[in-house]
Coordinates of C-alpha atoms in Angstrom, one line a residue:
V11 CA 156.2 119.6 55.3
H12 CA 152.5 120.2 55.1
F13 CA 150.2 120.8 58.0
E14 CA 146.5 120.2 57.9
K15 CA 144.2 122.1 60.2
K16 CA 142.0 119.9 62.4
P17 CA 138.2 120.2 62.1
T18 CA 136.4 122.8 64.1
I19 CA 132.9 122.4 65.5
V20 CA 131.1 125.7 65.8
L21 CA 128.2 125.6 68.3
D22 CA 125.4 128.1 67.4
N23 CA 123.2 127.8 70.4
G24 CA 120.0 129.9 70.2
S25 CA 118.2 131.5 73.1
G26 CA 116.1 129.2 75.3
G27 CA 118.6 126.7 76.5
N28 CA 122.1 125.6 76.9
A29 CA 124.1 123.2 74.8
N30 CA 127.6 121.7 75.0
L31 CA 129.8 119.4 73.0
Q32 CA 131.3 116.3 74.5
V33 CA 134.3 114.6 72.8
G34 CA 135.3 111.6 74.8
S35 CA 135.6 112.7 78.4
V36 CA 136.0 116.4 77.5
T37 CA 133.0 118.7 77.6
S38 CA 133.1 122.1 75.9
T39 CA 130.7 125.1 75.9
D40 CA 133.0 127.1 73.7
A41 CA 131.6 128.7 70.5
E42 CA 134.3 126.9 68.6
T43 CA 135.9 123.5 69.5
V44 CA 138.8 121.9 67.6
V45 CA 138.6 118.1 67.4
D46 CA 140.7 115.3 66.0
F47 CA 139.9 113.9 62.6
G48 CA 137.4 111.0 63.0
S49 CA 136.1 112.2 66.4
N50 CA 132.6 111.3 67.6
V51 CA 130.9 114.4 69.1
Q52 CA 127.9 114.3 71.3
V53 CA 125.8 117.4 71.6
N54 CA 124.0 117.7 74.9
I55 CA 121.1 120.2 74.9
V56 CA 119.2 121.3 78.0
P57 CA 116.3 123.8 77.4
T58 CA 115.7 126.4 80.1
A59 CA 112.4 126.1 82.0
G60 CA 109.5 126.8 79.7
Y61 CA 111.3 125.9 76.4
V62 CA 111.8 122.7 74.3
V63 CA 114.4 121.9 71.6
D64 CA 112.9 122.9 68.3
T65 CA 115.7 121.9 65.8
V66 CA 119.2 120.7 65.8
T67 CA 121.1 120.8 62.5
F68 CA 124.6 119.9 61.4
T69 CA 126.2 121.8 58.5
A70 CA 129.4 120.5 57.0
D71 CA 131.0 120.9 53.6
G72 CA 128.0 122.9 52.3
Q73 CA 125.5 120.3 53.3
T74 CA 122.9 120.7 56.1
R75 CA 121.0 117.9 57.8
N76 CA 118.7 117.6 60.7
A77 CA 120.1 115.8 63.7
E78 CA 118.4 112.7 65.1
L79 CA 117.7 113.4 68.7
A80 CA 117.6 111.0 71.7
A81 CA 115.7 112.2 74.7
D82 CA 115.6 112.0 78.5
K83 CA 112.6 114.1 79.4
D84 CA 113.3 117.6 78.1
I85 CA 117.1 117.0 77.7
R86 CA 118.1 116.1 74.1
Y87 CA 121.2 114.4 72.8
A88 CA 122.5 114.3 69.2
T89 CA 125.6 112.6 67.9
L90 CA 127.9 113.7 65.1
D91 CA 130.0 110.7 64.1
N92 CA 133.4 110.6 62.3
V93 CA 134.0 114.3 62.0
T94 CA 136.3 115.1 59.1
H95 CA 135.2 118.7 58.1
N96 CA 134.5 121.9 59.9
T97 CA 130.9 121.6 61.1
T98 CA 128.3 124.0 62.5
V99 CA 125.9 122.7 65.1
A100 CA 122.8 125.0 65.2
V101 CA 120.3 124.6 68.0
T102 CA 117.0 126.4 68.2
Y103 CA 114.3 126.3 70.9
K104 CA 110.6 127.2 71.1
P105 CA 108.6 128.2 74.1
K106 CA 106.1 125.8 75.6
P107 CA 102.4 126.9 75.6
V108 CA 101.3 129.2 78.3
V109 CA 97.9 129.0 80.0
T110 CA 96.4 132.3 81.1
V111 CA 93.1 132.5 82.9
D112 CA 91.1 135.6 83.8
S113 CA 88.6 134.4 86.3
G114 CA 87.0 137.8 86.7
A115 CA 85.2 138.8 89.9
N116 CA 82.9 136.6 91.9
G117 CA 84.5 133.2 91.3
T118 CA 87.7 131.2 91.2
V119 CA 89.4 129.0 88.7
T120 CA 91.5 125.9 89.4
I121 CA 93.8 124.7 86.7
S122 CA 95.7 121.4 86.4
A123 CA 97.9 120.2 83.6
T124 CA 101.2 118.5 82.9
K125 CA 104.2 120.8 83.5
D126 CA 107.8 119.4 83.2
F127 CA 106.4 115.9 82.9
T128 CA 104.4 116.2 86.2
E129 CA 100.6 116.3 86.4
G130 CA 99.3 118.8 88.9
A131 CA 97.9 122.2 89.8
I132 CA 99.3 125.2 87.9
S133 CA 98.7 128.9 88.1
S134 CA 97.6 131.3 85.4
G135 CA 100.6 132.4 83.3
S136 CA 102.3 129.0 83.7
Y137 CA 103.7 127.1 80.8
V138 CA 102.6 123.5 80.2
D139 CA 104.1 120.6 78.3
F140 CA 103.1 120.2 74.6
D141 CA 100.1 117.9 74.1
S142 CA 99.1 118.3 77.8
D143 CA 95.4 118.3 78.6
V144 CA 94.5 121.4 80.6
E145 CA 91.7 120.8 83.1
V146 CA 89.9 123.8 84.4
E147 CA 87.4 123.9 87.3
V148 CA 85.3 127.1 87.6
S149 CA 83.7 127.9 91.0
P150 CA 81.4 130.8 91.5
V151 CA 81.2 132.4 95.0
K152 CA 78.0 132.0 96.9
G153 CA 75.0 133.7 95.2
Y154 CA 76.5 133.6 91.7
V155 CA 76.3 131.1 88.8
I156 CA 78.6 130.7 85.9
E157 CA 77.3 132.7 82.9
T158 CA 79.8 131.9 80.2
V159 CA 83.3 130.5 79.8
T160 CA 85.3 131.2 76.7
V161 CA 88.5 129.5 75.5
N162 CA 90.5 131.4 72.9
G163 CA 87.3 133.4 72.1
D164 CA 85.0 130.4 71.7
N165 CA 82.4 129.3 74.3
A166 CA 83.6 126.2 76.2
S167 CA 81.5 123.1 76.7
L168 CA 81.1 122.7 80.4
T169 CA 80.5 119.6 82.5
E170 CA 78.4 119.9 85.7
I171 CA 80.1 118.8 88.9
A172 CA 77.6 116.9 91.0
N173 CA 75.9 118.6 93.9
S174 CA 77.6 121.9 93.2
D175 CA 77.5 125.1 91.2
N176 CA 81.0 124.3 89.9
K177 CA 81.6 123.3 86.3
S178 CA 84.7 121.9 84.7
F179 CA 86.1 121.6 81.2
T180 CA 89.2 120.2 79.5
V181 CA 91.2 121.9 76.8
Y182 CA 92.9 119.4 74.5

């Protein structure tokens, strides 16, 4: 009599989110999950707020390949078909860009951008979605004008807001 060990899926989930394995109707968050030969495994990946999935790789039998990801907003799905070898699923995350504004004294700054797929006002120190336009309106208090605005150390090109001392700009 000879017994063969079933394949094991090792889930190496980096920091910045949660991942689980789904085999049929069974969901596992275990670091190691034993599956039947020929199983199809779905990897469900949910980044924590302020993060996105960076990479998902499958390593089996000495070969590593990038997973093809399907998406539903920030949630990602990858499928590992017909498992016949021990496989490591490695998930990495990266932080979303953070917008920090120092408005200084004698004025206010209003920021709007896309955060978690919703356009709207954000506060300084908030993360935004990748490829989001960041719109900033600078408003001096009465008796002051805007002298300079810098973005990442460079002077920003400002747009006058009609009938006001306020100015706005967009960071792309």
